Amino acid sequence: MSELTRERGLRLLREMLRIRRFEERCAELYQAEKIRGFLHLYIGEEAIAAGVMPELLPDDAVVATYREHGHALARGVAMNAVMAEMYGKWEGASRGRGGSMHIFDAATRFYGGNAIVGGGLPLAVGLALADALQKQSRVTACFFGDGAVAEGEFHESLNLAALWKLPVLFLCENNLYAMGTALERAQSQVDLVAKAASYALPAARVDGMDVVDVGDATRSAVAAIRRGEGPRFLELVTYRFRAHSMFDAELYRTKSEVATWRARDPIALLRARLDLGEAAMAALDAEVVSEVDASVAFAEAGSWEPVERLTTDVYARRPP
Amino acid sequence: MKTTYRECVRQALREALLRDPRVFLMGEDVGRYGGCYACSKGLHDELGPERVRDTPLSESAFVGAGIGAALGGMRPIVEIMTCNFSLLALDQILNNAATLRHMSGGQFEVPVVIRMATGAGRQLAAQHSHSLEGWYAHIPGLRVVAPGTLADARGMLPTALADPDPVLIFENALLYNLEGELPEGAGAVDIDHACVRRPGSDVSLVTYGGSLPKTLAAAEVLAAEGISAEVLDLRVLRPLDGAAILATVDKTKRLVVVDEGWRSVSLAAEVVARVAEEGFFSLDAPPVRVCSEEVPIPYPKHLEDAALPQVPKIVRAVRQVLHG
Ligand SMILES: Cc1ncc(C[n+]2csc(CCOP(=O)(O)OP(=O)(O)O)c2C)c(N)n1
Ligand SMILES: [Mg+2]
């Protein structure tokens, strides 16, 4: 474990708190029917996005899943744009077309927001292939869940990336469940590091509740990838504190299991490590909450894209 | 008996499992979780994990395994959560299920049933809103059905299981909460024929699946304007019941097709083409299609609504074929 400067610690804490407060507000806005469709919350898993993103350079690329609000925020996509996207407003990150599951942002090379399990992995391999062919020393960070490990895309992508020594950082967010299916009911080999390593790429397991560990592991993996050593795989062991989506009775796990993991809340863990008192925490929280408030105001004030524009952005050139 | 479409699907699954030991259900979260649309709720506890089998997220493998198990003498019912994810299993469905009988010179058969949810309308955005039944209806060797009523949700499955060929069942996700009356003792129904759901004389509205309730609602609006619309529910998308399509057009002389698939190269296009080829002289006006707009389905409600067939659009289309 590297030495944790107070400055880095506070930055990480703020980032996790931004994600937490943002999503708690999203859950309320979902109840209020301001946000519709599917909403998958990242609450409990914040240490991963918050830990990984500071280790990437602005020119690196990020590929994420439908549970990607935290990744977008930590990557630097403006909170206003993310919230407006949740509403489906024209001012949203994806102009409202995508919603919660499809946040895209070219400025930060944030390539979504993919709602097909495993769908992002081949895309990440391709982004990295483009970098390799163009002699760019950029890294593509690809996030996916434990469920994706069962899909062919996972296996095909790891093999291809390792075979061609492509600059991809595979980040498996193992929250122990794919919807209602526990890992051991979906995998013959539950050791995901062993599984990844079978494709001959270095793989490691990280405590996904410890944001500092996540950051440190990412830092060394990214450095190796940038040196041209090929892809790396990290399994980040974590837990989602909330339901899979807003339609989930959570009958597949016990309250005591959830409570055990909640006791390892990544925000509380870091706060304790920083020994941050009530007043300092409250002040930080107030700042974060006011940013969330502002994003809601921004989204509320946003506009609906005129319906006459329905078929825009299907092709570069409008069909005749 | 008052019930729901979801409950009809569940009862059909339960009955099939109880009736034939060769039948088993498999798919993502169909077991302990009870299915992501709760269509198999309770069946895992009642019948056990062998018969109601959870799979990993591996559409290609478990759909292919269903095809293989059918080849090997079982009668699998494979559930793909939604048709959006069936694309990962498309190779198995198209290159194995649909072709094995033919490629083997008739030696082998694949009596598998593959069920999946389809359709848009819940603000789930582009990747979760596809209507791909028309794509599958393109494929020789498959039978493709789309239950649009409670009786069909209840009765198509047993007939599909009795069929020696692969049958795909598309359940529009918006129908699961549909409530209505199901006659006591309702059971197997045919999977060969279209069905007139509302007789009429001025115009034929041809539709299926999730568009059926919208089309019936449009017919109601039209009736208030003094227009008598006949509603034909295709029910079976492949092979199409061409005779029923021609019969209704012959009766009303006017055709509107309502289909949630994209307009170009669609099932709706096939219906119109059949009428153009075989019923051209019974037409008094050019047919009109009400389909999804040529755009991936957008998230915001106002845009999604505008992208999909809706009652007012159907009504406008009918006015167009009647009055030009
Ligand atoms: C190919 C595919 N199959 C099924 C689904 C439905 N689905 C959405 S999320 C999910 C669970 C994925 O679990 P995991 O990869 O562990 O990610 P988590 O939700 O736990 O973050 C499933 C089955 C899907 N979106 N795509
Ligand atoms: Mg998971």
XYZ file of C-alpha atoms and ligand atoms in Angstrom:
671
model
C 0.000 0.000 0.000
C 1.431 3.342 -0.992
C 1.592 6.266 1.313
C -1.624 8.227 1.209
C -1.198 11.963 1.145
C -4.007 13.918 2.709
C -4.562 15.760 -0.525
C -5.012 12.565 -2.544
C -7.197 11.079 0.158
C -9.521 14.057 0.212
C -9.732 14.108 -3.557
C -10.709 10.441 -3.628
C -13.207 10.926 -0.834
C -14.844 13.826 -2.630
C -15.120 11.824 -5.841
C -16.779 8.882 -4.137
C -19.146 11.186 -2.320
C -20.073 12.967 -5.562
C -21.081 9.646 -7.068
C -22.971 8.564 -3.934
C -24.965 11.774 -3.577
C -25.623 12.001 -7.284
C -27.060 8.514 -7.386
C -29.068 8.863 -4.208
C -30.695 11.849 -5.867
C -31.242 9.819 -9.028
C -33.106 7.189 -7.014
C -35.405 9.915 -5.672
C -35.865 11.368 -9.128
C -36.773 7.911 -10.382
C -39.507 7.654 -7.776
C -40.669 11.088 -8.892
C -40.694 9.777 -12.492
C -38.253 12.405 -13.686
C -35.872 9.618 -14.641
C -37.395 6.671 -16.493
C -36.397 3.427 -18.139
C -33.774 1.360 -16.350
C -31.669 2.837 -13.578
C -28.720 0.810 -12.281
C -27.072 2.317 -9.243
C -23.363 2.048 -8.475
C -23.794 2.796 -4.782
C -21.274 0.705 -2.832
C -18.934 0.355 -5.801
C -17.733 3.972 -5.981
C -14.160 3.169 -4.983
C -13.542 1.513 -8.324
C -14.392 4.367 -10.674
C -13.015 6.908 -8.217
C -9.797 4.955 -7.802
C -9.171 4.113 -11.450
C -9.909 7.379 -13.227
C -7.207 9.594 -11.659
C -4.623 7.120 -12.941
C -5.655 7.656 -16.558
C -4.485 10.492 -18.768
C -6.938 12.786 -20.511
C -6.135 11.119 -23.819
C -6.874 7.593 -22.626
C -10.207 5.978 -23.460
C -12.902 4.548 -21.191
C -15.520 1.931 -22.025
C -18.182 1.178 -19.420
C -21.491 -0.604 -18.892
C -25.077 0.419 -18.146
C -24.020 1.008 -14.526
C -21.810 3.903 -15.556
C -22.891 7.132 -13.884
C -19.991 6.858 -11.467
C -17.501 6.228 -14.240
C -18.734 9.203 -16.218
C -18.561 11.529 -13.218
C -15.140 10.321 -12.109
C -13.839 10.576 -15.642
C -14.770 14.245 -15.657
C -17.987 14.318 -17.617
C -19.792 17.347 -16.210
C -22.385 16.451 -13.600
C -24.851 18.797 -15.267
C -24.535 16.893 -18.530
C -24.912 13.533 -16.806
C -28.008 14.625 -14.890
C -29.569 16.181 -17.968
C -28.967 12.874 -19.744
C -30.756 11.036 -16.956
C -33.753 13.253 -17.680
C -33.474 12.768 -21.431
C -32.969 16.475 -21.968
C -31.344 17.897 -25.079
C -28.548 19.350 -22.930
C -27.556 15.860 -21.768
C -24.191 14.241 -22.415
C -25.707 12.162 -25.232
C -28.226 14.884 -26.165
C -30.822 12.947 -24.210
C -30.925 10.104 -26.701
C -29.257 7.576 -24.455
C -30.451 8.091 -20.896
C -28.988 6.429 -17.833
C -27.468 3.466 -19.656
C -25.847 5.373 -22.516
C -23.708 8.248 -21.350
C -21.154 9.216 -23.993
C -18.656 12.043 -24.014
C -16.154 12.575 -26.787
C -14.226 15.279 -24.907
C -13.162 12.817 -22.201
C -13.033 9.861 -24.616
C -15.851 8.214 -22.714
C -17.231 5.608 -25.101
C -20.347 4.730 -23.110
C -22.610 3.328 -21.613
C -23.133 -0.177 -23.174
C -26.283 -2.055 -22.133
C -25.437 -5.391 -23.705
C -23.503 -7.456 -21.191
C -20.002 -7.975 -22.577
C -20.692 -5.646 -25.493
C -17.989 -3.178 -24.528
C -15.049 -5.569 -24.462
C -14.505 -6.039 -28.202
C -14.971 -2.295 -28.643
C -12.201 -1.616 -26.132
C -9.920 -4.041 -27.951
C -10.599 -2.121 -31.148
C -9.899 1.258 -29.590
C -6.616 -0.130 -28.341
C -5.871 -1.626 -31.745
C -6.339 1.812 -33.301
C -3.913 3.273 -30.786
C -1.371 0.536 -31.445
C -1.630 1.025 -35.198
C -1.278 4.783 -34.828
C 1.678 4.426 -32.440
C -0.177 6.247 -29.677
C 0.857 5.414 -26.162
C -2.733 5.564 -24.949
C -4.574 3.116 -22.734
C -8.163 1.936 -23.028
C -9.803 1.167 -19.693
C -12.651 -1.295 -20.068
C -15.109 -1.839 -17.205
C -17.474 -4.796 -17.059
C -19.209 -6.964 -14.479
C -18.646 -10.493 -13.253
C -21.621 -11.565 -15.339
C -19.809 -10.575 -18.520
C -17.096 -13.119 -17.770
C -19.517 -15.863 -18.853
C -20.063 -14.312 -22.275
C -18.027 -15.289 -25.297
C -17.038 -11.630 -25.754
C -14.960 -11.762 -22.608
C -12.950 -14.753 -23.768
C -12.574 -13.645 -27.348
C -11.518 -10.158 -26.289
C -8.949 -11.186 -23.701
C -7.425 -13.623 -26.119
C -7.243 -11.097 -28.933
C -5.842 -8.336 -26.760
C -3.197 -10.642 -25.298
C -2.346 -12.178 -28.663
C -1.828 -8.761 -30.236
C -0.368 -7.174 -27.079
C -2.883 -4.356 -27.153
C -2.995 -1.541 -24.584
C -6.207 -2.493 -22.780
C -6.822 -2.435 -19.056
C -9.616 -4.932 -18.349
C -11.405 -3.998 -15.138
C -13.809 -6.613 -13.883
C -16.138 -5.202 -11.254
C -16.956 -8.357 -9.380
C -19.943 -7.509 -7.197
C -20.679 -11.226 -6.756
C -23.983 -11.165 -8.622
C -25.247 -10.853 -12.147
C -28.803 -9.742 -11.482
C -30.062 -12.581 -9.277
C -27.346 -15.078 -10.111
C -24.486 -15.485 -7.671
C -21.041 -15.953 -9.170
C -20.687 -19.553 -8.026
C -23.911 -20.456 -9.801
C -22.610 -19.046 -13.079
C -18.932 -19.947 -13.131
C -17.220 -23.332 -13.057
C -14.026 -21.491 -12.127
C -14.902 -18.775 -9.627
C -11.328 -17.532 -9.493
C -11.635 -14.853 -12.152
C -7.965 -13.966 -11.940
C -7.018 -17.530 -12.817
C -9.505 -17.461 -15.626
C -8.128 -14.241 -17.099
C -4.544 -15.363 -16.600
C -5.216 -18.393 -18.778
C -5.103 -16.006 -21.725
C -1.506 -15.223 -20.822
C -1.944 -11.719 -19.525
C -0.968 -10.543 -16.053
C -3.998 -10.555 -13.778
C -4.534 -9.520 -10.178
C -7.271 -9.238 -7.571
C -7.863 -5.980 -5.751
C -10.061 -4.996 -2.828
C -12.624 -2.917 -4.663
C -13.781 -1.315 -1.434
C -10.381 0.266 -0.866
C -10.073 3.225 -3.183
C -6.378 3.632 -2.489
C -5.632 0.020 -3.360
C -7.665 0.388 -6.514
C -5.680 3.478 -7.453
C -2.333 1.875 -6.741
C -3.121 -1.299 -8.679
C -4.375 0.754 -11.597
C -1.272 2.921 -11.554
C 1.125 0.023 -11.938
C -1.051 -1.757 -14.516
C -1.366 1.397 -16.612
C 2.375 2.001 -16.418
C 3.088 -1.492 -17.712
C 0.566 -1.134 -20.504
C 2.055 2.206 -21.508
C 5.496 0.620 -21.628
C 4.118 -1.614 -24.351
C 3.803 -4.762 -22.266
C 0.305 -5.563 -23.493
C -3.018 -5.850 -21.698
C -3.620 -6.254 -17.972
C -6.592 -7.600 -16.033
C -7.762 -6.473 -12.617
C -10.571 -8.085 -10.681
C -12.054 -5.533 -8.302
C -14.032 -7.243 -5.601
C -16.979 -5.127 -4.585
C -20.658 -5.171 -3.733
C -23.658 -3.211 -4.872
C -25.557 -1.947 -1.880
C -28.764 -1.390 -3.823
C -30.901 -3.598 -6.031
C -29.724 -4.563 -9.520
C -32.067 -1.972 -10.999
C -35.203 -0.318 -9.768
C -37.223 -3.495 -10.448
C -35.644 -6.096 -8.194
C -37.019 -7.548 -4.975
C -33.517 -8.769 -3.982
C -34.713 -12.200 -2.917
C -31.429 -13.800 -3.984
C -29.287 -12.435 -1.150
C -29.739 -12.128 2.574
C -30.094 -8.938 4.554
C -27.162 -9.998 6.715
C -24.910 -10.411 3.681
C -25.840 -6.913 2.550
C -25.211 -5.601 6.053
C -21.782 -7.236 6.205
C -20.758 -5.527 3.010
C -22.294 -2.225 4.012
C -19.980 -2.317 6.990
C -17.169 -2.026 4.446
C -18.621 1.067 2.805
C -15.733 2.492 0.776
C -16.598 6.046 1.767
C -16.655 5.257 5.474
C -13.423 3.273 5.179
C -11.528 6.135 3.624
C -13.044 8.686 5.917
C -11.875 6.666 8.906
C -8.414 6.335 7.442
C -8.241 10.092 6.938
C -9.661 10.584 10.410
C -11.979 13.223 9.073
C -14.155 14.793 11.777
C -17.866 15.552 11.660
C -17.464 19.188 10.731
C -15.026 18.583 7.900
C -17.189 15.766 6.554
C -20.310 17.900 6.754
C -18.584 20.705 4.908
C -17.438 18.367 2.150
C -20.898 16.863 1.939
C -22.505 20.288 1.678
C -20.269 21.171 -1.258
C -21.077 17.934 -3.019
C -24.800 18.247 -2.388
C -24.832 21.746 -3.783
C -23.203 20.462 -6.961
C -25.929 17.803 -7.192
C -28.616 20.433 -6.538
C -27.190 22.541 -9.323
C -27.215 19.596 -11.717
C -30.874 18.949 -10.964
C -31.671 22.604 -11.572
C -29.730 22.415 -14.838
C -31.621 19.328 -15.950
C -34.981 20.787 -14.930
C -34.254 23.937 -16.921
C -33.175 21.913 -19.939
C -35.184 21.506 -23.105
C -36.807 18.632 -24.958
C -35.355 18.043 -28.376
C -37.962 19.003 -30.986
C -39.757 15.939 -32.285
C -39.107 17.078 -35.871
C -35.505 16.054 -35.252
C -36.498 12.449 -34.520
C -34.366 10.847 -37.234
C -31.213 12.927 -36.795
C -27.893 11.316 -35.931
C -28.672 8.041 -37.631
C -26.270 8.741 -40.490
C -23.665 11.431 -41.058
C -25.463 12.349 -44.248
C -29.232 12.431 -43.955
C -30.747 9.879 -46.314
C -32.725 11.515 -49.130
C -61.475 -16.443 -15.266
C -59.742 -13.087 -14.820
C -56.002 -13.301 -15.391
C -52.972 -11.655 -16.990
C -50.844 -12.385 -20.011
C -47.900 -13.055 -17.680
C -49.930 -15.596 -15.716
C -51.020 -17.266 -18.951
C -47.375 -17.698 -19.952
C -46.583 -19.038 -16.497
C -49.458 -21.509 -16.525
C -48.484 -22.701 -19.983
C -44.905 -23.277 -18.824
C -46.043 -25.089 -15.698
C -48.421 -27.328 -17.565
C -45.786 -28.179 -20.179
C -43.267 -29.106 -17.487
C -45.775 -31.228 -15.595
C -47.035 -32.994 -18.668
C -43.834 -34.139 -20.365
C -40.642 -35.182 -18.575
C -38.647 -34.277 -21.684
C -39.586 -30.639 -21.256
C -37.304 -28.352 -19.295
C -36.977 -24.593 -19.071
C -33.646 -22.816 -19.148
C -32.409 -19.264 -19.347
C -30.945 -16.364 -17.417
C -32.551 -15.966 -14.010
C -35.546 -18.165 -14.925
C -35.036 -20.310 -11.822
C -34.571 -18.863 -8.375
C -35.260 -15.350 -9.554
C -38.449 -16.440 -11.289
C -37.653 -14.826 -14.633
C -36.917 -11.172 -15.229
C -40.598 -10.706 -16.165
C -41.687 -13.162 -13.449
C -43.012 -15.600 -16.055
C -41.555 -18.609 -14.241
C -42.183 -17.476 -10.679
C -42.462 -20.447 -8.328
C -41.619 -23.077 -10.930
C -38.062 -23.580 -9.719
C -39.272 -24.269 -6.190
C -42.006 -26.555 -7.402
C -40.071 -28.524 -10.016
C -36.437 -28.183 -9.050
C -33.276 -26.831 -10.657
C -32.988 -29.642 -13.209
C -36.255 -28.783 -14.867
C -36.105 -25.031 -14.320
C -32.507 -24.313 -14.983
C -30.580 -21.090 -14.454
C -27.857 -20.371 -16.980
C -24.865 -18.055 -16.938
C -24.942 -15.014 -19.224
C -23.981 -17.067 -22.254
C -26.714 -16.703 -24.846
C -24.840 -18.467 -27.598
C -23.965 -21.439 -25.393
C -27.304 -22.039 -23.725
C -29.415 -21.442 -26.828
C -27.080 -23.747 -28.711
C -27.346 -26.238 -25.858
C -31.126 -26.075 -26.146
C -30.841 -26.850 -29.829
C -28.478 -29.711 -29.068
C -30.727 -31.080 -26.336
C -33.657 -31.029 -28.748
C -31.536 -32.903 -31.246
C -30.770 -35.376 -28.473
C -34.385 -36.144 -27.643
C -35.439 -33.514 -25.122
C -38.080 -30.815 -25.519
C -36.306 -27.709 -24.218
C -37.942 -24.362 -23.711
C -35.184 -21.789 -23.862
C -35.921 -18.318 -22.576
C -33.829 -15.452 -23.860
C -34.488 -12.486 -21.582
C -35.175 -10.164 -24.492
C -34.735 -10.372 -28.226
C -31.995 -7.755 -27.900
C -29.736 -10.420 -26.413
C -30.822 -13.063 -28.908
C -28.353 -11.448 -31.279
C -25.591 -13.173 -29.328
C -27.291 -16.472 -30.152
C -28.234 -15.644 -33.712
C -25.605 -17.947 -35.152
C -26.992 -20.922 -33.247
C -30.569 -20.130 -34.229
C -29.913 -19.407 -37.879
C -27.033 -21.750 -38.663
C -28.071 -24.673 -36.483
C -31.723 -24.678 -35.458
C -33.043 -23.513 -38.798
C -30.816 -25.609 -41.017
C -30.163 -28.980 -39.372
C -33.199 -30.737 -40.779
C -32.366 -29.613 -44.282
C -28.590 -29.985 -44.186
C -28.931 -33.508 -42.869
C -31.273 -34.470 -45.639
C -34.150 -34.764 -43.209
C -32.389 -37.151 -40.818
C -32.412 -34.839 -37.818
C -34.924 -32.519 -36.249
C -34.775 -29.733 -33.719
C -37.974 -29.554 -31.647
C -36.814 -26.637 -29.508
C -38.962 -23.751 -28.351
C -37.232 -20.414 -27.857
C -39.189 -17.691 -26.081
C -38.146 -14.077 -25.816
C -39.541 -10.711 -24.899
C -39.620 -8.114 -27.645
C -40.564 -4.538 -28.290
C -40.135 -0.956 -27.166
C -42.243 1.551 -25.277
C -40.638 1.583 -21.845
C -37.932 4.202 -22.402
C -35.169 1.624 -22.411
C -33.310 3.302 -25.294
C -31.683 1.916 -28.405
C -30.113 -1.335 -27.252
C -33.104 -2.582 -25.251
C -35.994 -1.700 -27.542
C -35.643 -3.878 -30.596
C -38.462 -5.709 -32.362
C -36.592 -8.448 -34.170
C -39.410 -10.893 -34.887
C -39.459 -9.731 -38.489
C -35.789 -10.669 -38.850
C -36.449 -14.174 -37.595
C -39.503 -14.435 -39.812
C -37.103 -14.115 -42.733
C -35.566 -17.496 -41.987
C -36.806 -20.731 -43.608
C -36.797 -23.587 -41.125
C -38.140 -21.541 -38.226
C -41.724 -21.104 -37.147
C -42.229 -17.683 -35.586
C -45.263 -16.827 -33.491
C -46.349 -13.706 -31.644
C -49.079 -14.196 -29.049
C -51.075 -10.972 -28.818
C -53.885 -12.224 -26.582
C -54.233 -14.091 -23.313
C -55.537 -17.193 -25.059
C -52.522 -17.262 -27.363
C -50.113 -16.639 -24.493
C -51.706 -19.645 -22.811
C -52.176 -21.850 -25.839
C -49.319 -21.349 -28.285
C -46.647 -22.956 -26.117
C -48.111 -26.492 -25.987
C -48.622 -26.477 -29.743
C -45.100 -25.165 -30.266
C -43.724 -27.982 -28.100
C -45.620 -30.551 -30.132
C -44.124 -29.171 -33.335
C -41.132 -31.159 -34.613
C -39.400 -27.967 -35.777
C -37.912 -24.996 -33.931
C -40.527 -22.480 -32.850
C -39.706 -18.964 -31.698
C -42.252 -17.232 -29.468
C -42.082 -13.438 -29.256
C -43.826 -11.944 -26.248
C -44.131 -8.176 -26.399
C -42.998 -6.973 -22.979
C -45.803 -4.422 -22.789
C -48.345 -7.243 -22.906
C -47.258 -9.015 -19.723
C -49.516 -6.842 -17.580
C -52.453 -7.162 -19.968
C -55.537 -8.267 -18.035
C -58.591 -10.035 -19.316
C -60.830 -13.053 -19.261
C -59.547 -16.491 -20.131
C -62.179 -19.163 -20.651
C -62.059 -21.997 -18.108
C -60.100 -24.910 -19.546
C -58.390 -22.826 -22.226
C -55.585 -24.847 -23.754
C -53.615 -25.456 -26.908
C -54.358 -23.276 -29.912
C -53.264 -23.640 -33.514
C -50.053 -21.990 -34.705
C -50.909 -21.962 -38.395
C -53.548 -19.355 -38.847
C -54.160 -15.657 -38.545
C -57.319 -14.609 -36.754
C -59.841 -11.823 -37.283
C -60.066 -10.066 -33.916
C -62.678 -7.564 -34.987
C -64.797 -7.904 -38.101
C -65.304 -4.856 -40.300
C -66.048 -3.834 -43.838
C -64.304 -0.568 -44.758
C -60.616 -1.261 -44.205
C -58.349 -4.117 -43.078
C -55.874 -3.467 -40.293
C -53.278 -6.228 -40.309
C -51.093 -6.469 -37.228
C -49.730 -8.767 -34.507
C -48.236 -8.908 -31.016
C -47.734 -5.680 -29.112
C -49.414 -3.632 -31.832
C -52.671 -5.587 -31.549
C -54.096 -3.646 -28.576
C -53.156 -0.345 -30.228
C -54.780 -1.424 -33.472
C -57.961 -2.546 -31.709
C -58.041 0.806 -29.918
C -57.685 2.574 -33.259
C -60.559 0.497 -34.661
C -62.663 1.699 -31.745
C -61.835 5.334 -32.493
C -62.663 4.749 -36.157
C -65.985 3.118 -35.296
C -66.975 6.311 -33.521
C -66.329 8.115 -36.814
C -68.507 5.621 -38.657
C -65.590 3.680 -40.173
C -65.780 -0.080 -39.885
C -62.272 -1.531 -39.554
C -61.492 -5.228 -39.656
C -58.524 -6.204 -37.483
C -56.541 -9.247 -38.558
C -54.050 -10.587 -36.003
C -51.336 -12.434 -37.910
C -50.406 -14.522 -34.820
C -47.968 -16.583 -36.895
C -45.264 -14.524 -38.572
C -43.688 -17.439 -40.361
C -45.094 -19.131 -42.288
C -47.519 -16.266 -42.925
C -51.195 -17.068 -43.352
C -51.385 -15.536 -46.819
C -54.924 -16.747 -47.407
C -56.241 -14.849 -44.392
C -54.484 -11.668 -45.508
C -55.909 -11.934 -48.999
C -59.370 -12.767 -47.667
C -59.622 -9.669 -45.495
C -58.310 -7.401 -48.243
C -60.745 -8.979 -50.672
C -63.523 -8.121 -48.248
C -62.604 -4.498 -47.426
C -60.526 -3.506 -50.465
C -58.233 -1.435 -48.305
C -55.133 -2.305 -46.308
C -53.194 -0.754 -43.436
C -50.400 -2.785 -41.840
C -49.293 -1.991 -38.295
C -45.914 -3.382 -37.267
C -43.491 -2.244 -34.552
C -40.502 -3.314 -36.652
C -38.646 -0.704 -38.680
C -40.488 0.090 -41.880
C -37.908 -0.758 -44.538
C -37.467 -4.435 -45.417
C -39.973 -5.353 -42.729
C -42.678 -7.886 -42.041
C -45.108 -5.115 -42.994
C -43.337 -4.875 -46.337
C -43.856 -8.605 -46.841
C -47.585 -8.345 -46.126
C -47.977 -5.497 -48.595
C -45.888 -7.343 -51.193
C -48.093 -10.431 -50.905
C -51.183 -8.343 -51.454
C -49.521 -6.553 -54.369
C -48.639 -9.882 -55.979
C -51.782 -11.858 -55.282
C -54.503 -9.422 -54.346
C -53.697 -6.391 -56.446
C -57.053 -6.258 -58.191
C -59.049 -6.338 -54.984
C -57.404 -3.098 -53.798
C -59.274 0.192 -54.112
C -56.406 2.267 -52.722
C -52.663 1.981 -52.174
C -51.857 0.184 -48.917
C -50.273 2.116 -46.047
C -47.799 0.907 -43.422
C -47.605 2.173 -39.862
C -44.207 1.054 -38.572
C -41.369 2.285 -36.412
C -39.449 5.239 -37.790
C -36.013 4.582 -39.248
C -34.107 5.435 -36.111
C -32.662 3.515 -33.153
C -35.251 3.950 -30.395
C -34.437 7.130 -28.418
C -34.741 7.377 -24.630
C -36.927 10.477 -24.075
C -40.611 9.656 -23.999
C -41.726 12.199 -26.561
C -39.189 10.913 -29.074
C -39.829 7.254 -28.320
C -43.566 7.783 -28.712
C -42.957 9.517 -32.029
C -40.766 6.643 -33.212
C -43.367 3.911 -32.614
C -46.782 3.074 -34.067
C -49.479 4.824 -32.028
C -53.264 4.927 -32.136
C -53.467 8.408 -33.735
C -50.992 7.367 -36.436
C -53.067 4.298 -37.235
C -56.226 6.392 -37.382
C -54.543 8.895 -39.728
C -53.312 6.062 -41.944
C -56.849 4.706 -42.232
C -58.211 8.126 -43.183
C -55.490 8.279 -45.828
C -56.438 4.952 -47.450
C -60.102 5.835 -47.286
C -59.993 9.422 -48.449
C -56.616 9.642 -50.201
C -26.150 -10.016 -23.471
C -27.033 -9.625 -22.357
N -27.693 -10.578 -21.687
C -28.513 -10.249 -20.668
C -28.681 -8.941 -20.311
C -29.614 -8.564 -19.165
N -28.814 -8.111 -18.034
C -28.562 -6.810 -17.830
S -27.515 -6.557 -16.584
C -27.383 -8.186 -16.255
C -26.489 -8.664 -15.164
C -25.058 -8.385 -15.468
O -24.273 -8.664 -14.361
P -22.788 -8.187 -14.235
O -22.078 -8.330 -15.531
O -22.208 -8.897 -13.081
O -22.876 -6.627 -13.930
P -23.579 -5.902 -12.694
O -24.982 -5.616 -13.100
O -23.479 -6.792 -11.529
O -22.821 -4.633 -12.532
C -28.182 -8.910 -17.128
C -28.337 -10.361 -17.108
C -27.995 -7.971 -21.062
N -28.126 -6.661 -20.813
N -27.175 -8.334 -22.064
Mg -22.146 -8.322 -11.124
